[in-house]
PDB file of C-alpha atoms and ligand atoms in Angstrom:
ATOM      1  CA  MET A   1       6.793   3.603  18.976  1.00  0.00           C
ATOM      2  CA  LYS A   2       5.648   0.322  17.582  1.00  0.00           C
ATOM      3  CA  LEU A   3       3.952  -0.669  14.329  1.00  0.00           C
ATOM      4  CA  ILE A   4       1.087  -3.227  14.598  1.00  0.00           C
ATOM      5  CA  ALA A   5       1.047  -4.905  11.198  1.00  0.00           C
ATOM      6  CA  SER A   6       0.703  -8.126   9.324  1.00  0.00           C
ATOM      7  CA  LEU A   7       3.461  -9.057   6.883  1.00  0.00           C
ATOM      8  CA  THR A   8       0.992  -9.539   4.062  1.00  0.00           C
ATOM      9  CA  SER A   9      -0.877  -6.142   4.234  1.00  0.00           C
ATOM     10  CA  PRO A  10       0.053  -3.920   1.372  1.00  0.00           C
ATOM     11  CA  TYR A  11      -0.971  -0.748   3.534  1.00  0.00           C
ATOM     12  CA  ALA A  12       1.426  -1.935   6.272  1.00  0.00           C
ATOM     13  CA  ARG A  13       4.120  -2.611   3.661  1.00  0.00           C
ATOM     14  CA  LYS A  14       3.750   1.006   2.502  1.00  0.00           C
ATOM     15  CA  VAL A  15       4.356   2.208   6.088  1.00  0.00           C
ATOM     16  CA  ARG A  16       7.224  -0.186   6.603  1.00  0.00           C
ATOM     17  CA  ILE A  17       8.916   1.096   3.381  1.00  0.00           C
ATOM     18  CA  VAL A  18       8.466   4.636   4.510  1.00  0.00           C
ATOM     19  CA  LEU A  19       9.974   3.805   7.808  1.00  0.00           C
ATOM     20  CA  ALA A  20      12.929   2.127   6.081  1.00  0.00           C
ATOM     21  CA  GLU A  21      13.430   4.988   3.645  1.00  0.00           C
ATOM     22  CA  LYS A  22      13.503   7.446   6.429  1.00  0.00           C
ATOM     23  CA  LYS A  23      15.696   5.286   8.509  1.00  0.00           C
ATOM     24  CA  ILE A  24      13.375   5.339  11.485  1.00  0.00           C
ATOM     25  CA  ASP A  25      13.738   2.287  13.852  1.00  0.00           C
ATOM     26  CA  CYS A  26      10.328   1.030  14.726  1.00  0.00           C
ATOM     27  CA  PRO A  27       9.659  -2.561  15.876  1.00  0.00           C
ATOM     28  CA  LEU A  28       6.890  -4.533  14.538  1.00  0.00           C
ATOM     29  CA  GLN A  29       4.103  -5.998  16.600  1.00  0.00           C
ATOM     30  CA  LEU A  30       2.736  -8.710  14.377  1.00  0.00           C
ATOM     31  CA  ASP A  31      -1.152  -9.002  14.230  1.00  0.00           C
ATOM     32  CA  ILE A  32      -3.348 -10.761  11.705  1.00  0.00           C
ATOM     33  CA  PRO A  33      -6.681  -9.166  12.097  1.00  0.00           C
ATOM     34  CA  TRP A  34      -8.555 -12.206  10.710  1.00  0.00           C
ATOM     35  CA  GLU A  35      -7.101 -14.591  13.240  1.00  0.00           C
ATOM     36  CA  ALA A  36      -8.435 -15.376  16.693  1.00  0.00           C
ATOM     37  CA  GLY A  37      -6.045 -13.774  19.158  1.00  0.00           C
ATOM     38  CA  SER A  38      -5.758 -10.599  17.191  1.00  0.00           C
ATOM     39  CA  THR A  39      -5.716  -7.543  19.559  1.00  0.00           C
ATOM     40  CA  VAL A  40      -5.857  -4.915  16.895  1.00  0.00           C
ATOM     41  CA  THR A  41      -9.467  -3.718  17.923  1.00  0.00           C
ATOM     42  CA  ASP A  42      -7.766  -2.597  21.260  1.00  0.00           C
ATOM     43  CA  PHE A  43      -5.808  -0.131  19.080  1.00  0.00           C
ATOM     44  CA  ASN A  44      -8.120   0.641  16.099  1.00  0.00           C
ATOM     45  CA  PRO A  45     -11.879   0.422  16.479  1.00  0.00           C
ATOM     46  CA  LEU A  46     -11.975  -0.508  12.692  1.00  0.00           C
ATOM     47  CA  GLY A  47      -9.975  -3.637  13.440  1.00  0.00           C
ATOM     48  CA  LYS A  48      -7.492  -2.985  10.703  1.00  0.00           C
ATOM     49  CA  VAL A  49      -3.792  -2.911  10.426  1.00  0.00           C
ATOM     50  CA  PRO A  50      -1.446  -0.940  10.208  1.00  0.00           C
ATOM     51  CA  VAL A  51      -1.753   0.990  13.425  1.00  0.00           C
ATOM     52  CA  LEU A  52       1.228   3.053  14.813  1.00  0.00           C
ATOM     53  CA  LEU A  53       1.366   2.763  18.608  1.00  0.00           C
ATOM     54  CA  MET A  54       3.031   5.875  20.058  1.00  0.00           C
ATOM     55  CA  ASP A  55       5.083   5.713  23.172  1.00  0.00           C
ATOM     56  CA  ASP A  56       2.425   7.701  25.232  1.00  0.00           C
ATOM     57  CA  GLY A  57      -0.061   4.902  24.254  1.00  0.00           C
ATOM     58  CA  SER A  58      -1.985   6.784  21.679  1.00  0.00           C
ATOM     59  CA  THR A  59      -2.472   5.364  18.236  1.00  0.00           C
ATOM     60  CA  LEU A  60      -2.408   6.459  14.697  1.00  0.00           C
ATOM     61  CA  TYR A  61      -4.330   4.790  11.815  1.00  0.00           C
ATOM     62  CA  ASP A  62      -4.827   4.382   8.913  1.00  0.00           C
ATOM     63  CA  SER A  63      -1.787   4.009   6.652  1.00  0.00           C
ATOM     64  CA  ARG A  64      -2.146   7.408   5.018  1.00  0.00           C
ATOM     65  CA  VAL A  65      -2.283   9.212   8.348  1.00  0.00           C
ATOM     66  CA  ILE A  66       0.720   7.272   9.612  1.00  0.00           C
ATOM     67  CA  VAL A  67       2.566   8.095   6.476  1.00  0.00           C
ATOM     68  CA  GLU A  68       1.809  11.807   6.846  1.00  0.00           C
ATOM     69  CA  TYR A  69       2.947  11.707  10.544  1.00  0.00           C
ATOM     70  CA  LEU A  70       6.153  10.064   9.529  1.00  0.00           C
ATOM     71  CA  GLU A  71       6.854  12.533   6.741  1.00  0.00           C
ATOM     72  CA  ASN A  72       6.292  15.437   9.126  1.00  0.00           C
ATOM     73  CA  SER A  73       8.479  13.816  11.842  1.00  0.00           C
ATOM     74  CA  SER A  74      11.627  13.384   9.790  1.00  0.00           C
ATOM     75  CA  PRO A  75      13.261  15.359   7.038  1.00  0.00           C
ATOM     76  CA  VAL A  76      15.177  12.320   5.983  1.00  0.00           C
ATOM     77  CA  SER A  77      14.191  11.105   2.486  1.00  0.00           C
ATOM     78  CA  ARG A  78      11.369  13.447   1.720  1.00  0.00           C
ATOM     79  CA  LEU A  79       8.590  11.419   0.101  1.00  0.00           C
ATOM     80  CA  LEU A  80       5.994  14.070  -0.336  1.00  0.00           C
ATOM     81  CA  PRO A  81       6.719  17.107  -2.648  1.00  0.00           C
ATOM     82  CA  GLN A  82       7.347  20.134  -0.485  1.00  0.00           C
ATOM     83  CA  ASP A  83       7.384  22.855  -3.015  1.00  0.00           C
ATOM     84  CA  SER A  84       4.514  22.393  -5.252  1.00  0.00           C
ATOM     85  CA  LYS A  85       0.928  22.024  -4.011  1.00  0.00           C
ATOM     86  CA  ARG A  86       0.034  20.559  -7.467  1.00  0.00           C
ATOM     87  CA  LEU A  87       2.720  17.812  -7.271  1.00  0.00           C
ATOM     88  CA  LEU A  88       1.628  17.111  -3.609  1.00  0.00           C
ATOM     89  CA  ILE A  89      -2.005  16.561  -4.438  1.00  0.00           C
ATOM     90  CA  GLU A  90      -1.085  14.523  -7.450  1.00  0.00           C
ATOM     91  CA  THR A  91       1.163  12.342  -5.434  1.00  0.00           C
ATOM     92  CA  ARG A  92      -1.630  11.776  -2.823  1.00  0.00           C
ATOM     93  CA  ARG A  93      -3.962  10.893  -5.687  1.00  0.00           C
ATOM     94  CA  TRP A  94      -1.604   8.248  -6.898  1.00  0.00           C
ATOM     95  CA  GLU A  95      -1.542   6.926  -3.343  1.00  0.00           C
ATOM     96  CA  ALA A  96      -5.383   6.875  -3.194  1.00  0.00           C
ATOM     97  CA  LEU A  97      -5.554   5.045  -6.495  1.00  0.00           C
ATOM     98  CA  ALA A  98      -2.979   2.419  -5.530  1.00  0.00           C
ATOM     99  CA  ASP A  99      -4.628   1.947  -2.145  1.00  0.00           C
ATOM    100  CA  GLY A 100      -7.912   1.559  -3.902  1.00  0.00           C
ATOM    101  CA  ILE A 101      -6.686  -1.236  -6.049  1.00  0.00           C
ATOM    102  CA  CYS A 102      -5.548  -2.931  -2.887  1.00  0.00           C
ATOM    103  CA  ASP A 103      -9.054  -2.306  -1.374  1.00  0.00           C
ATOM    104  CA  ALA A 104     -10.725  -3.978  -4.392  1.00  0.00           C
ATOM    105  CA  ALA A 105      -8.166  -6.800  -4.676  1.00  0.00           C
ATOM    106  CA  GLY A 106      -8.509  -7.516  -0.824  1.00  0.00           C
ATOM    107  CA  SER A 107     -12.269  -7.718  -1.189  1.00  0.00           C
ATOM    108  CA  ILE A 108     -11.859 -10.334  -3.832  1.00  0.00           C
ATOM    109  CA  VAL A 109      -9.584 -12.373  -1.463  1.00  0.00           C
ATOM    110  CA  VAL A 110     -12.113 -12.040   1.344  1.00  0.00           C
ATOM    111  CA  GLU A 111     -14.911 -13.030  -0.823  1.00  0.00           C
ATOM    112  CA  GLY A 112     -12.976 -16.001  -1.929  1.00  0.00           C
ATOM    113  CA  ARG A 113     -12.637 -17.229   1.620  1.00  0.00           C
ATOM    114  CA  ARG A 114     -16.500 -17.598   2.057  1.00  0.00           C
ATOM    115  CA  PRO A 115     -18.156 -20.937   1.460  1.00  0.00           C
ATOM    116  CA  ALA A 116     -18.417 -21.411  -2.260  1.00  0.00           C
ATOM    117  CA  ASP A 117     -22.177 -21.269  -2.349  1.00  0.00           C
ATOM    118  CA  LYS A 118     -22.157 -17.898  -0.485  1.00  0.00           C
ATOM    119  CA  GLN A 119     -19.710 -16.152  -2.812  1.00  0.00           C
ATOM    120  CA  SER A 120     -21.045 -13.629  -5.276  1.00  0.00           C
ATOM    121  CA  ALA A 121     -19.579 -13.726  -8.788  1.00  0.00           C
ATOM    122  CA  GLU A 122     -21.307 -10.269  -9.301  1.00  0.00           C
ATOM    123  CA  TRP A 123     -19.397  -8.705  -6.294  1.00  0.00           C
ATOM    124  CA  ILE A 124     -16.072 -10.324  -7.472  1.00  0.00           C
ATOM    125  CA  ALA A 125     -16.608  -8.978 -10.926  1.00  0.00           C
ATOM    126  CA  HIS A 126     -17.462  -5.504  -9.496  1.00  0.00           C
ATOM    127  CA  GLN A 127     -14.304  -5.432  -7.537  1.00  0.00           C
ATOM    128  CA  GLN A 128     -12.188  -6.900 -10.444  1.00  0.00           C
ATOM    129  CA  GLY A 129     -13.405  -3.995 -12.533  1.00  0.00           C
ATOM    130  CA  LYS A 130     -11.797  -1.587 -10.020  1.00  0.00           C
ATOM    131  CA  VAL A 131      -8.584  -3.521 -10.176  1.00  0.00           C
ATOM    132  CA  ASP A 132      -8.586  -3.548 -13.963  1.00  0.00           C
ATOM    133  CA  ARG A 133      -9.455   0.067 -14.407  1.00  0.00           C
ATOM    134  CA  GLY A 134      -7.060   1.084 -11.681  1.00  0.00           C
ATOM    135  CA  LEU A 135      -4.197  -0.716 -13.466  1.00  0.00           C
ATOM    136  CA  ALA A 136      -5.126   0.912 -16.735  1.00  0.00           C
ATOM    137  CA  ALA A 137      -5.088   4.346 -15.104  1.00  0.00           C
ATOM    138  CA  LEU A 138      -1.680   3.768 -13.415  1.00  0.00           C
ATOM    139  CA  PHE A 139      -0.354   2.709 -16.907  1.00  0.00           C
ATOM    140  CA  ALA A 140      -1.719   5.887 -18.572  1.00  0.00           C
ATOM    141  CA  MET A 141      -0.527   8.100 -15.688  1.00  0.00           C
ATOM    142  CA  LEU A 142       2.870   6.667 -15.645  1.00  0.00           C
ATOM    143  CA  GLY A 143       3.418   6.893 -19.492  1.00  0.00           C
ATOM    144  CA  GLU A 144       7.059   7.400 -20.192  1.00  0.00           C
ATOM    145  CA  ARG A 145       7.914   8.890 -16.791  1.00  0.00           C
ATOM    146  CA  HIS A 146      10.793   7.626 -14.660  1.00  0.00           C
ATOM    147  CA  TRP A 147       8.899   8.090 -11.389  1.00  0.00           C
ATOM    148  CA  CYS A 148       5.168   8.236 -10.801  1.00  0.00           C
ATOM    149  CA  ASN A 149       4.815  11.915  -9.998  1.00  0.00           C
ATOM    150  CA  GLY A 150       7.214  12.907 -12.871  1.00  0.00           C
ATOM    151  CA  GLU A 151       9.691  14.535 -10.552  1.00  0.00           C
ATOM    152  CA  ALA A 152      11.265  12.221  -8.062  1.00  0.00           C
ATOM    153  CA  TYR A 153      10.860   8.989  -6.106  1.00  0.00           C
ATOM    154  CA  SER A 154       8.053   9.527  -3.722  1.00  0.00           C
ATOM    155  CA  LEU A 155       5.163   8.129  -1.839  1.00  0.00           C
ATOM    156  CA  ALA A 156       3.322   7.621  -5.251  1.00  0.00           C
ATOM    157  CA  ASP A 157       5.970   5.087  -6.300  1.00  0.00           C
ATOM    158  CA  ILE A 158       5.876   3.321  -2.867  1.00  0.00           C
ATOM    159  CA  ALA A 159       2.005   3.020  -2.957  1.00  0.00           C
ATOM    160  CA  THR A 160       2.091   1.834  -6.544  1.00  0.00           C
ATOM    161  CA  GLY A 161       4.920  -0.667  -5.819  1.00  0.00           C
ATOM    162  CA  CYS A 162       2.855  -2.037  -2.857  1.00  0.00           C
ATOM    163  CA  ALA A 163      -0.259  -2.413  -4.963  1.00  0.00           C
ATOM    164  CA  LEU A 164       1.635  -4.242  -7.700  1.00  0.00           C
ATOM    165  CA  GLY A 165       3.337  -6.392  -5.136  1.00  0.00           C
ATOM    166  CA  TYR A 166       0.018  -7.239  -3.536  1.00  0.00           C
ATOM    167  CA  LEU A 167      -1.375  -8.316  -7.014  1.00  0.00           C
ATOM    168  CA  ASP A 168       1.633 -10.542  -7.399  1.00  0.00           C
ATOM    169  CA  PHE A 169       1.138 -12.053  -4.013  1.00  0.00           C
ATOM    170  CA  ARG A 170      -2.679 -12.605  -4.206  1.00  0.00           C
ATOM    171  CA  PHE A 171      -3.232 -13.020  -8.118  1.00  0.00           C
ATOM    172  CA  PRO A 172       0.037 -14.382  -9.510  1.00  0.00           C
ATOM    173  CA  GLN A 173      -2.002 -15.463 -12.598  1.00  0.00           C
ATOM    174  CA  LEU A 174      -2.849 -11.817 -13.366  1.00  0.00           C
ATOM    175  CA  ASP A 175      -0.358 -10.790 -16.184  1.00  0.00           C
ATOM    176  CA  TRP A 176      -0.242  -7.084 -15.433  1.00  0.00           C
ATOM    177  CA  ARG A 177       3.332  -6.948 -16.612  1.00  0.00           C
ATOM    178  CA  GLY A 178       2.474  -8.129 -20.122  1.00  0.00           C
ATOM    179  CA  ALA A 179      -0.373  -5.647 -20.283  1.00  0.00           C
ATOM    180  CA  TYR A 180       1.485  -2.715 -18.787  1.00  0.00           C
ATOM    181  CA  PRO A 181       5.217  -2.881 -19.477  1.00  0.00           C
ATOM    182  CA  ASN A 182       6.066   0.516 -18.116  1.00  0.00           C
ATOM    183  CA  LEU A 183       4.500  -0.619 -14.783  1.00  0.00           C
ATOM    184  CA  ALA A 184       6.806  -3.640 -14.975  1.00  0.00           C
ATOM    185  CA  VAL A 185       9.891  -1.389 -15.499  1.00  0.00           C
ATOM    186  CA  LEU A 186       8.864   0.727 -12.540  1.00  0.00           C
ATOM    187  CA  GLU A 187       8.330  -2.387 -10.327  1.00  0.00           C
ATOM    188  CA  GLU A 188      11.738  -3.799 -11.232  1.00  0.00           C
ATOM    189  CA  LYS A 189      13.353  -0.509 -10.214  1.00  0.00           C
ATOM    190  CA  LEU A 190      11.472  -0.410  -6.900  1.00  0.00           C
ATOM    191  CA  ALA A 191      12.081  -3.994  -6.216  1.00  0.00           C
ATOM    192  CA  ALA A 192      15.888  -3.276  -6.269  1.00  0.00           C
ATOM    193  CA  ARG A 193      15.606  -0.887  -3.249  1.00  0.00           C
ATOM    194  CA  PRO A 194      16.451  -2.437   0.145  1.00  0.00           C
ATOM    195  CA  SER A 195      13.095  -0.970   1.563  1.00  0.00           C
ATOM    196  CA  PHE A 196      11.097  -2.920  -0.972  1.00  0.00           C
ATOM    197  CA  ALA A 197      13.317  -6.029  -0.881  1.00  0.00           C
ATOM    198  CA  GLU A 198      13.061  -6.310   2.832  1.00  0.00           C
ATOM    199  CA  THR A 199       9.345  -6.160   2.882  1.00  0.00           C
ATOM    200  CA  VAL A 200       8.222  -8.597   0.232  1.00  0.00           C
ATOM    201  CA  PRO A 201       5.159 -10.493   1.607  1.00  0.00           C
ATOM    202  CA  PRO A 202       6.057 -14.076   2.739  1.00  0.00           C
ATOM    203  CA  ALA A 203       5.117 -17.063   0.514  1.00  0.00           C
ATOM    204  CA  ALA A 204       1.507 -17.749   1.104  1.00  0.00           C
TER     205      ALA A 204
HETATM  206  N1  GSH B   1      -7.384   2.127   4.550  1.00  0.00           N
HETATM  207  C1  GSH B   1      -6.701   1.376   5.518  1.00  0.00           C
HETATM  208  C2  GSH B   1      -6.852  -0.131   5.058  1.00  0.00           C
HETATM  209  C3  GSH B   1      -6.414  -1.042   6.083  1.00  0.00           C
HETATM  210  C4  GSH B   1      -6.823  -2.521   5.752  1.00  0.00           C
HETATM  211  O1  GSH B   1      -7.890  -2.794   5.092  1.00  0.00           O
HETATM  212  N2  GSH B   1      -6.107  -3.505   6.330  1.00  0.00           N
HETATM  213  C5  GSH B   1      -6.408  -4.877   6.276  1.00  0.00           C
HETATM  214  C6  GSH B   1      -5.179  -5.752   6.090  1.00  0.00           C
HETATM  215  S1  GSH B   1      -4.555  -5.746   4.471  1.00  0.00           S
HETATM  216  C7  GSH B   1      -7.223  -5.272   7.511  1.00  0.00           C
HETATM  217  O2  GSH B   1      -6.645  -5.066   8.572  1.00  0.00           O
HETATM  218  N3  GSH B   1      -8.353  -5.904   7.359  1.00  0.00           N
HETATM  219  C8  GSH B   1      -9.106  -6.448   8.497  1.00  0.00           C
HETATM  220  C9  GSH B   1     -10.431  -6.124   8.365  1.00  0.00           C
HETATM  221  O3  GSH B   1     -10.926  -5.390   7.399  1.00  0.00           O
HETATM  222  O4  GSH B   1     -11.263  -6.519   9.270  1.00  0.00           O
HETATM  223  C10 GSH B   1      -5.251   1.823   5.625  1.00  0.00           C
HETATM  224  O5  GSH B   1      -4.781   2.389   4.640  1.00  0.00           O
HETATM  225  O6  GSH B   1      -4.585   1.488   6.624  1.00  0.00           O
END
């Protein structure tokens, strides 16, 4: 099994953290989908990372499918609640929200790479709205909780930590810590975990 991933993708980071938490050894095959020489379309018709390449040559994508596969493959460090359907669906919703923040933030990054005269301020503002509302929702949902789903460290925390880390990486000027101190406390706790520390995106 190999993980096709870039070191900057928050979705790939989510999978790498799950692999580390579950102590699954899985080599990385580095691929930057935006660069010439990327072979990711051979493995995922959507041309996106991460992709899990299985030993029989089959592939799994996207990150949510890979995470579910890994969770079902190993009982080590359960990351999805097993006993409560309500808690399970809430955890998945956290993941959807955190991934959605990354989708919007990533769209802004991609738009910013287009020639200045082709960039749409309206599109950027539309995506920024998703990031801003997403952060406000994470803040409200977390409240005074110790962990995102209110019970235990889970995929909800991993996805949230990856989204916050991605904002730090791409938008260091965005002072989400000042606006949302409970998210800052959560992020600090997560950053201390080896799985997070080992997967910080490299300096741009
Ligand atoms: N929903 C997908 C999103 C994956 C994604 O958008 N990955 C980005 C890297 S951060 C990518 O490969 N983009 C290349 C492209 O869109 O062509 C997942 O969770 O895996």
